[in-house]
PDB file of C-alpha atoms in Angstrom:
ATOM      1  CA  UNK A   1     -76.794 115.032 167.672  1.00  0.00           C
ATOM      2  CA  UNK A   2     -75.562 112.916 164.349  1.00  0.00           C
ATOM      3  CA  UNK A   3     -78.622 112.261 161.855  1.00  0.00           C
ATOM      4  CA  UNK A   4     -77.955 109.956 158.573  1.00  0.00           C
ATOM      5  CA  UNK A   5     -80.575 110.041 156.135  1.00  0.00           C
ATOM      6  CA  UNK A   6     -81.035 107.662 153.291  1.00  0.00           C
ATOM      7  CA  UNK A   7     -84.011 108.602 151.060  1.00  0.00           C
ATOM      8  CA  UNK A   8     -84.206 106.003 148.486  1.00  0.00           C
ATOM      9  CA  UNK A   9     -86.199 102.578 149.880  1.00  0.00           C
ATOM     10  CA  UNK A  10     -85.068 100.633 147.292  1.00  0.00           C
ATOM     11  CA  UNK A  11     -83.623 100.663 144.101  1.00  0.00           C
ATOM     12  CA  UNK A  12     -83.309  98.463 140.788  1.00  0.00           C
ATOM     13  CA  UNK A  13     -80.017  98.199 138.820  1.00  0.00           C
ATOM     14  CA  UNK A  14     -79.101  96.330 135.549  1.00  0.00           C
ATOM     15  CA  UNK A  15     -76.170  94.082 136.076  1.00  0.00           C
ATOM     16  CA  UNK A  16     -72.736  95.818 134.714  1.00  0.00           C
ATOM     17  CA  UNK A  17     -74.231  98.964 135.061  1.00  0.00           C
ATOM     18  CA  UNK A  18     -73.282 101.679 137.655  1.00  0.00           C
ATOM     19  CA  UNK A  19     -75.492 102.629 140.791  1.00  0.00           C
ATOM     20  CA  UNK A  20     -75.386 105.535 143.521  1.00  0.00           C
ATOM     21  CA  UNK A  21     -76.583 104.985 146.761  1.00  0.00           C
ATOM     22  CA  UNK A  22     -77.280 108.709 148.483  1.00  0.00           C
ATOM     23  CA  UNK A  23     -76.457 109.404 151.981  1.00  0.00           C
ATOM     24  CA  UNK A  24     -77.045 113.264 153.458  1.00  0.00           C
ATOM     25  CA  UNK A  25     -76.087 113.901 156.963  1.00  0.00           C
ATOM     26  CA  UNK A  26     -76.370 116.185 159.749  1.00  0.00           C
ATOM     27  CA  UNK A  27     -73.682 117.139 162.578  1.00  0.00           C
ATOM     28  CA  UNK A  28     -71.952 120.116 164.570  1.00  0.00           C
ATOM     29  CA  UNK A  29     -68.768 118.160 164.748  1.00  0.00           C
ATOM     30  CA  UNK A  30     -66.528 119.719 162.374  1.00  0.00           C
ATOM     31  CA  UNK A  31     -64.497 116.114 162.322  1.00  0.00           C
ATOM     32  CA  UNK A  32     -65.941 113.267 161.804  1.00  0.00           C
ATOM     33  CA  UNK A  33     -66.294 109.981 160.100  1.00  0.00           C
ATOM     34  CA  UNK A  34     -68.423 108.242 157.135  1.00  0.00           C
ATOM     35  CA  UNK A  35     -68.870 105.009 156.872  1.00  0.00           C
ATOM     36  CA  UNK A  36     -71.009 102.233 154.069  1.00  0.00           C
ATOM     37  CA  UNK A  37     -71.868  98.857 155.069  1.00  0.00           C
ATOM     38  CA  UNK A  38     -73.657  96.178 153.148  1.00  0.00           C
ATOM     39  CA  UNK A  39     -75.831  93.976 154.284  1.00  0.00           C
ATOM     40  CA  UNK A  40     -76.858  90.518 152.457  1.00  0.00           C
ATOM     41  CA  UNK A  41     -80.041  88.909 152.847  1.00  0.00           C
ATOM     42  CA  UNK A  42     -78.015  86.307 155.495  1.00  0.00           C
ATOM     43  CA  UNK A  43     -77.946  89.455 158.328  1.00  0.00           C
ATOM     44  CA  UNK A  44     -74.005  89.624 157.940  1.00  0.00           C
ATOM     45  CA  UNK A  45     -72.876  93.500 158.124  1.00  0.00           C
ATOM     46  CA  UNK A  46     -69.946  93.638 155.832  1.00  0.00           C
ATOM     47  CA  UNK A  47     -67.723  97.093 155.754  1.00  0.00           C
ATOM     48  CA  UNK A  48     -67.115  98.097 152.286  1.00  0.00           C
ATOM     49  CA  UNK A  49     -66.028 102.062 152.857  1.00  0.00           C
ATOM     50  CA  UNK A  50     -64.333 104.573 154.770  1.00  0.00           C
ATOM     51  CA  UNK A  51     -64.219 108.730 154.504  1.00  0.00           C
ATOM     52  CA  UNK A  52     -62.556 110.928 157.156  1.00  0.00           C
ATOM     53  CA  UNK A  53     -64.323 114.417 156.994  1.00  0.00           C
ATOM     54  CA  UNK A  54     -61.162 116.071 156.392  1.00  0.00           C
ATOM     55  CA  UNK A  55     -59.736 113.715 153.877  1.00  0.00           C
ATOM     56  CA  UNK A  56     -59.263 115.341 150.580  1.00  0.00           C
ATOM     57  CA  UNK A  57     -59.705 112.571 148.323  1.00  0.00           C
ATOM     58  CA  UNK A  58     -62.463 110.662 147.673  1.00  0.00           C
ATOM     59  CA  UNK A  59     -62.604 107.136 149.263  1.00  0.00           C
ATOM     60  CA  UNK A  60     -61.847 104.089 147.088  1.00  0.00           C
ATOM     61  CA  UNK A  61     -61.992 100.217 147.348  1.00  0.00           C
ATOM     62  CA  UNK A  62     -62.027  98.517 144.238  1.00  0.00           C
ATOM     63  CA  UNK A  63     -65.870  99.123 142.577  1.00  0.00           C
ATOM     64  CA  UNK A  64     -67.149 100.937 145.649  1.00  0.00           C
ATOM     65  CA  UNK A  65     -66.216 104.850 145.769  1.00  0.00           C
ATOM     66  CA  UNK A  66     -67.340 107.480 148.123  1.00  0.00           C
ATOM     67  CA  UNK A  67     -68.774 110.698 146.231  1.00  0.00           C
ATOM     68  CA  UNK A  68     -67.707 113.044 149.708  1.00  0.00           C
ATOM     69  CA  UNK A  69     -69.523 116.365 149.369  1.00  0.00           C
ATOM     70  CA  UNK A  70     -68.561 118.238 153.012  1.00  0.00           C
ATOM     71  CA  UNK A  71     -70.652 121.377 152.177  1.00  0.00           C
ATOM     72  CA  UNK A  72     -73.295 119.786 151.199  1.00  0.00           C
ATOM     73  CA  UNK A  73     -73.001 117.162 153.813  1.00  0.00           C
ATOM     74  CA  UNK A  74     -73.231 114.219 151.328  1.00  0.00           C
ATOM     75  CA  UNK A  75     -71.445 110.685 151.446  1.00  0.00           C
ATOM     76  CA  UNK A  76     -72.867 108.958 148.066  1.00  0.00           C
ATOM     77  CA  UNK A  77     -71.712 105.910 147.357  1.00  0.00           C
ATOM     78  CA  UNK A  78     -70.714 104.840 143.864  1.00  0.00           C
ATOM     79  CA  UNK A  79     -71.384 101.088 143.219  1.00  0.00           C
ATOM     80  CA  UNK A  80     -69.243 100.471 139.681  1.00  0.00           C
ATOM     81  CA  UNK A  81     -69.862  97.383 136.977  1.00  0.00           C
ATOM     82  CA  UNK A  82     -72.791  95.650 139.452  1.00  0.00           C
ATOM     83  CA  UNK A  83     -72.913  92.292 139.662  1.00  0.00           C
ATOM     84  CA  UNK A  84     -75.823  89.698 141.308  1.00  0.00           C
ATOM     85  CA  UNK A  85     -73.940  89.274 144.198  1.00  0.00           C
ATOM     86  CA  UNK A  86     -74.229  93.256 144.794  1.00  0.00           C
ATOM     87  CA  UNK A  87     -78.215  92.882 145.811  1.00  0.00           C
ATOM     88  CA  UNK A  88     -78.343  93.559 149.325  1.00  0.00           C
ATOM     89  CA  UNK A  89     -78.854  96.026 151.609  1.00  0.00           C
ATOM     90  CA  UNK A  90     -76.774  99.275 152.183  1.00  0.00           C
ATOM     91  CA  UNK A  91     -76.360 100.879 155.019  1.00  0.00           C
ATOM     92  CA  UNK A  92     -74.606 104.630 155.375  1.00  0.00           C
ATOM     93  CA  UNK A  93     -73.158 105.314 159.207  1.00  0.00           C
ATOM     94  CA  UNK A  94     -71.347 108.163 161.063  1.00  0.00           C
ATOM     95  CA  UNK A  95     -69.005 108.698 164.098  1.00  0.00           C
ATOM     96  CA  UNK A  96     -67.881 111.553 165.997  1.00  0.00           C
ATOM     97  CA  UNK A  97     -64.009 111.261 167.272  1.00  0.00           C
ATOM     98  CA  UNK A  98     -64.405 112.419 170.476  1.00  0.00           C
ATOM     99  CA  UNK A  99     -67.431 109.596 170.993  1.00  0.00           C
ATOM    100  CA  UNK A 100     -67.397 106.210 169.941  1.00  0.00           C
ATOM    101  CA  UNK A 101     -71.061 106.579 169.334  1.00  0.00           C
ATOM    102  CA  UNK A 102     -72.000 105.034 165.721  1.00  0.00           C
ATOM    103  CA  UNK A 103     -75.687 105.895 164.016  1.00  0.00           C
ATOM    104  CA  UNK A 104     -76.809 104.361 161.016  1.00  0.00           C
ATOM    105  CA  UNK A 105     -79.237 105.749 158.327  1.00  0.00           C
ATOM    106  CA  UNK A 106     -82.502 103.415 156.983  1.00  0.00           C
ATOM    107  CA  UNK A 107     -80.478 101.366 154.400  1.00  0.00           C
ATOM    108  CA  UNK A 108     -81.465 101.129 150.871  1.00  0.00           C
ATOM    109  CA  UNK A 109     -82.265  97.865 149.416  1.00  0.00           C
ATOM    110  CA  UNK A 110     -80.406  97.438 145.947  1.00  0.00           C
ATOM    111  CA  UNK A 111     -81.741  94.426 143.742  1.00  0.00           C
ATOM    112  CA  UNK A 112     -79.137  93.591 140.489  1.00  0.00           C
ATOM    113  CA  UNK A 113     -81.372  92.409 137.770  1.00  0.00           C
ATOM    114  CA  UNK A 114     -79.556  90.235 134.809  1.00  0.00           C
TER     115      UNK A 114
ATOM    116  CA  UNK B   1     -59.479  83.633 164.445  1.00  0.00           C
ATOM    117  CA  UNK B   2     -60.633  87.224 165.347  1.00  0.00           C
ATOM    118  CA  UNK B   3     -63.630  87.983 165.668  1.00  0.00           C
ATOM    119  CA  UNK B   4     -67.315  88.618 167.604  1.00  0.00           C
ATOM    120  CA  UNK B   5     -69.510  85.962 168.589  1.00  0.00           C
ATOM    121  CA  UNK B   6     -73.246  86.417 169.048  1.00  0.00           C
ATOM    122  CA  UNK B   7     -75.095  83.190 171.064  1.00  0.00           C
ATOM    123  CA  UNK B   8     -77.348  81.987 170.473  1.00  0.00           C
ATOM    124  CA  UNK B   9     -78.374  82.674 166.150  1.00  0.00           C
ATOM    125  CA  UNK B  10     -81.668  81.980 167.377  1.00  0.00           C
ATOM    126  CA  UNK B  11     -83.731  82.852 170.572  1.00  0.00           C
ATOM    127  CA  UNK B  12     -87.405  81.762 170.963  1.00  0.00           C
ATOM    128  CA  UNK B  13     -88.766  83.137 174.776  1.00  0.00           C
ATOM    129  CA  UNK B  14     -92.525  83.544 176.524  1.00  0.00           C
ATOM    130  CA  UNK B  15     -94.028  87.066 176.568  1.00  0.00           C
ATOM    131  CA  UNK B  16     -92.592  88.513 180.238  1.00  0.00           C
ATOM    132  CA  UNK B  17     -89.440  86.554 180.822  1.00  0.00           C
ATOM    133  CA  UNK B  18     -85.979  88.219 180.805  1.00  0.00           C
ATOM    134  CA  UNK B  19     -83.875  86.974 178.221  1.00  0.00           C
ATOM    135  CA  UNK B  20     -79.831  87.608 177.609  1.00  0.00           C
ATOM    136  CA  UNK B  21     -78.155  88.014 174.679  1.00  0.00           C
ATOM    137  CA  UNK B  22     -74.491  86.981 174.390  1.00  0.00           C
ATOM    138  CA  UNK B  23     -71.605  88.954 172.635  1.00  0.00           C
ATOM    139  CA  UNK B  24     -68.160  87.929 173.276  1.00  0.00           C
ATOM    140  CA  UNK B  25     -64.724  89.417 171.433  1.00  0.00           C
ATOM    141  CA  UNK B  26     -61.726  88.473 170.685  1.00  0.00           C
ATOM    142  CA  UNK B  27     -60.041  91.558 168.355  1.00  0.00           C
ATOM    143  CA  UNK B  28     -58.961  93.372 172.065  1.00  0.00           C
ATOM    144  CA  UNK B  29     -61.517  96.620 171.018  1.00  0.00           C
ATOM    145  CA  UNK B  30     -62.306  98.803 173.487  1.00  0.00           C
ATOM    146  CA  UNK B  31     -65.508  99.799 172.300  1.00  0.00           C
ATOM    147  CA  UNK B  32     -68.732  97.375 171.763  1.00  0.00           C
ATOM    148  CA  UNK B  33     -72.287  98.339 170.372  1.00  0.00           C
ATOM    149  CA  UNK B  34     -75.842  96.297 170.332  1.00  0.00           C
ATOM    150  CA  UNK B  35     -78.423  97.566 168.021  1.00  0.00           C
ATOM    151  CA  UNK B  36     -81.537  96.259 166.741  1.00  0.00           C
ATOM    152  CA  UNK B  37     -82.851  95.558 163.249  1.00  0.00           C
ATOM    153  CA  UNK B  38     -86.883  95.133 162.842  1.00  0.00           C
ATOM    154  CA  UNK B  39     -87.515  93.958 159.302  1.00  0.00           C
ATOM    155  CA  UNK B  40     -86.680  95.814 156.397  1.00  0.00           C
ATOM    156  CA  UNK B  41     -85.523  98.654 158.853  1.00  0.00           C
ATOM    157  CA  UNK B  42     -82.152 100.397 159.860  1.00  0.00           C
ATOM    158  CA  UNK B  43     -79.958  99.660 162.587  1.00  0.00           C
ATOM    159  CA  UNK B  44     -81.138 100.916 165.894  1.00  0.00           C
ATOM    160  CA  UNK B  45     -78.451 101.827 168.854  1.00  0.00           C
ATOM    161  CA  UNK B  46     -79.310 100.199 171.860  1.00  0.00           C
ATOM    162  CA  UNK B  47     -76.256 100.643 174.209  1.00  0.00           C
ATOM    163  CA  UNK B  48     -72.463 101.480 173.469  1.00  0.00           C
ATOM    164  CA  UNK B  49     -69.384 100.963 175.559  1.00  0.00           C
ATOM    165  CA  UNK B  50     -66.160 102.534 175.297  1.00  0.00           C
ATOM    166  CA  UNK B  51     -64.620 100.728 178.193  1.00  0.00           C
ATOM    167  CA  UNK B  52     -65.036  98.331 180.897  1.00  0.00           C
ATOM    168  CA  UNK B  53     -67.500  99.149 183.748  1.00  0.00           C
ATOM    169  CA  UNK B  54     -68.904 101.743 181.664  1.00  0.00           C
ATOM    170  CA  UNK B  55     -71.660 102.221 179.075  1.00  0.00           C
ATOM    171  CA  UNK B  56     -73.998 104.642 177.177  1.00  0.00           C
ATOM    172  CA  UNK B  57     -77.483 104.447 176.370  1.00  0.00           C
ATOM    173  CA  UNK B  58     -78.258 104.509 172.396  1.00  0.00           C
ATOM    174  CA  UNK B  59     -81.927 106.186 171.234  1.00  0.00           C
ATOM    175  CA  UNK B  60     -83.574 102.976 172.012  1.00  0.00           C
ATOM    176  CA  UNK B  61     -82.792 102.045 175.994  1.00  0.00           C
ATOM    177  CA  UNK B  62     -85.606 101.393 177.236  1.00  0.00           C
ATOM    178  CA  UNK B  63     -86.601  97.875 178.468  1.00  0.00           C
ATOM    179  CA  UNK B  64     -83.012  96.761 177.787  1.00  0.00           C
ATOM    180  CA  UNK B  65     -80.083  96.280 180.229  1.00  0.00           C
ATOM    181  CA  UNK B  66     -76.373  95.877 179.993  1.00  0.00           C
ATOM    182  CA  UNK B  67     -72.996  95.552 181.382  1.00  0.00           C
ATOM    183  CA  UNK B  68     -69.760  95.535 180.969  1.00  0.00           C
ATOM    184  CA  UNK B  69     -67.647  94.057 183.269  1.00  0.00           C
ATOM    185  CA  UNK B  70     -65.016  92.529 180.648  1.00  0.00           C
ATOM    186  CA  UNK B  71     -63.483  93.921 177.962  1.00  0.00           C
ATOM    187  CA  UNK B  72     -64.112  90.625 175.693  1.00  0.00           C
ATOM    188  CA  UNK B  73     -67.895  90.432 177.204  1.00  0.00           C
ATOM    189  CA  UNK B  74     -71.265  92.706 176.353  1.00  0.00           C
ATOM    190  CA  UNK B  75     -74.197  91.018 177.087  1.00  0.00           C
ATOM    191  CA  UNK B  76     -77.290  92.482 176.374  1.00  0.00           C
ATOM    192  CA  UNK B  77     -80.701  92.073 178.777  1.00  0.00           C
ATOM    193  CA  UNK B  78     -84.434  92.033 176.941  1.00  0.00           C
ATOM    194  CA  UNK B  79     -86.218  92.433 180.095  1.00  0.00           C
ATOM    195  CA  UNK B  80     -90.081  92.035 180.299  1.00  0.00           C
ATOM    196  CA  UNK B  81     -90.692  95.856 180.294  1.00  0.00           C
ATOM    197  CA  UNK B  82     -89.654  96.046 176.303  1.00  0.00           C
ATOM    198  CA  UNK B  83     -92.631  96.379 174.563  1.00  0.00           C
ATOM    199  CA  UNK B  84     -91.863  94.499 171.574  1.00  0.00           C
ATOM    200  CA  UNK B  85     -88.821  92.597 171.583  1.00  0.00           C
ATOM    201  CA  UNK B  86     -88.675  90.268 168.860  1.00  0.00           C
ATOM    202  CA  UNK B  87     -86.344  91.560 165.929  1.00  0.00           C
ATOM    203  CA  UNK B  88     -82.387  90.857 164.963  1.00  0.00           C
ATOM    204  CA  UNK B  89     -80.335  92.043 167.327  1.00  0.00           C
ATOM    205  CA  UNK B  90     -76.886  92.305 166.381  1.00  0.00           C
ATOM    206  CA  UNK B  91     -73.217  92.962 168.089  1.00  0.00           C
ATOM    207  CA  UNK B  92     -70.462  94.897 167.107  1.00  0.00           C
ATOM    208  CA  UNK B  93     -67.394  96.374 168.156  1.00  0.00           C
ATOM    209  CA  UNK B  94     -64.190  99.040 167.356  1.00  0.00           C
ATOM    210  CA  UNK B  95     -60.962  99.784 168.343  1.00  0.00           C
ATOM    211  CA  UNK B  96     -61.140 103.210 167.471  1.00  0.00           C
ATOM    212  CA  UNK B  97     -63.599 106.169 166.983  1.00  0.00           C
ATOM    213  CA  UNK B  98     -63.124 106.433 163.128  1.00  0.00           C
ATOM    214  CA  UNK B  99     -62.287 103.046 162.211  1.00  0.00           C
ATOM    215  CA  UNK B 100     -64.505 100.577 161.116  1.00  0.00           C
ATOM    216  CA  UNK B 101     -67.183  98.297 163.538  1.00  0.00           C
ATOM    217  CA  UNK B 102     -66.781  94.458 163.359  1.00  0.00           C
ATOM    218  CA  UNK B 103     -70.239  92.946 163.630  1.00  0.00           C
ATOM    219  CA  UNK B 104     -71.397  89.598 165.159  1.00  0.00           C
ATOM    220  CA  UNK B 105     -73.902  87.282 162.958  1.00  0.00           C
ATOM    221  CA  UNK B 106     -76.393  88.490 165.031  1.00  0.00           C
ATOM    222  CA  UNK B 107     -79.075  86.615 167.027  1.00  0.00           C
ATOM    223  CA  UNK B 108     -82.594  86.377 165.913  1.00  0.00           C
ATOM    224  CA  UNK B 109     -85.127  86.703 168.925  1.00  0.00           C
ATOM    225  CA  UNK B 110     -88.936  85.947 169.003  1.00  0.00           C
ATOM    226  CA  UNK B 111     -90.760  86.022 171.891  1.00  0.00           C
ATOM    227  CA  UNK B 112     -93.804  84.277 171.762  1.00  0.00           C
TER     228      UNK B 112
END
């Protein structure tokens, strides 16, 4: 059985500055896939990040990066130069390839101060 | 334009009565979720499909129905058994097992 844990409830980040968002996870599968989502206070779910479990590089899309730890069974993700429009909340998620089944961890709730 | 649609955004229903929840899709995925979102919370799997005429149950099935009878068509049943069904439910599907959902705007339900 997949299990995403997110451990931090909420967090508080000065604009510009950088953020990580942790995500642990548990799973036999030895392939698999990571997922972040981000959620705004409007209920949208917007996909911001993919990692395969045997990709070798970390994930990037523009200020969002993936901080992919297999051993440890981590999926961090890096939020770079924040901005206001960054406050929402963040969701980690995981999928086994041989099952379309997708689980989600809590979310963390990220508020950008000025 | 591509896409899910979720009908209605909101959903206001009497304590006992059935209610369905719409989720239609146009992006040809074979796969389509529902989950539920209490305030503040995570997103909970209801049911998942991977193909027509078939579907799985998700850790929180109970008191909720579904089918699947069209690829482009999920709808999801709150029936009178579900304890407490007023939350966000929201939509979602994929084309394939590692690739990224597409979510619906979700529909807000509050039963009364």
């Amino acid at each position: 059985a997949q299990k995403i844990t997110q451990t931090q409830p909420g967090m508080f980040v000065q604009e510009k500055e950088a953020v990580t968002l942790d995500c642990t996870y548990d799973t036999s599968d030895q392939s698999y896939g990571l997922f972040w989502y981000k959620q705004p206070s409007s209920g949208e779910m917007i996909f911001l990040i993919y990692q395969g479990s045997y990709d070798e590089q970390n994930a990037t899309e523009g200020r969002y990066s993936l901080n992919f730890q297999k051993a440890r069974k981590s999926a961090n993700l890096v939020i770079s130069a924040s901005q206001l429009g960054d406050s929402a909340m963040y969701f980690c998620a995981m999928s086994a390839p041989n099952d379309y089944k997708l689980s989600f961890g809590a979310g963390t709730t990220v508020t950008v101060r000025a | 334009d591509g896409g899910i649609t979720q009908s209605p955004k909101y959903l206001f229903r009497k304590e006992g009565q059935n209610v369905t929840l719409s989720c239609e899709q146009n992006l040809n995925h074979d796969a389509m979720y529902w989950y539920r979102q209490d305030p503040g919370q995570g997103l909970r799997l209801i049911y998942y499909s991977q193909i027509v005429n078939d579907f799985q149950k998700g850790d929180i099935a109970e008191g909720y129905s579904v089918s699947r009878e069209k690829k482009e068509s999920f709808p999801l049943t709150v029936t009178s058994a579900q304890k407490n069904p007023t939350a966000f439910y929201l939509c979602a599907s994929k084309d394939r097992p590692n690739t990224e959902a597409f979510f619906g705007q979700g529909t807000r339900l509050t039963v009364v």
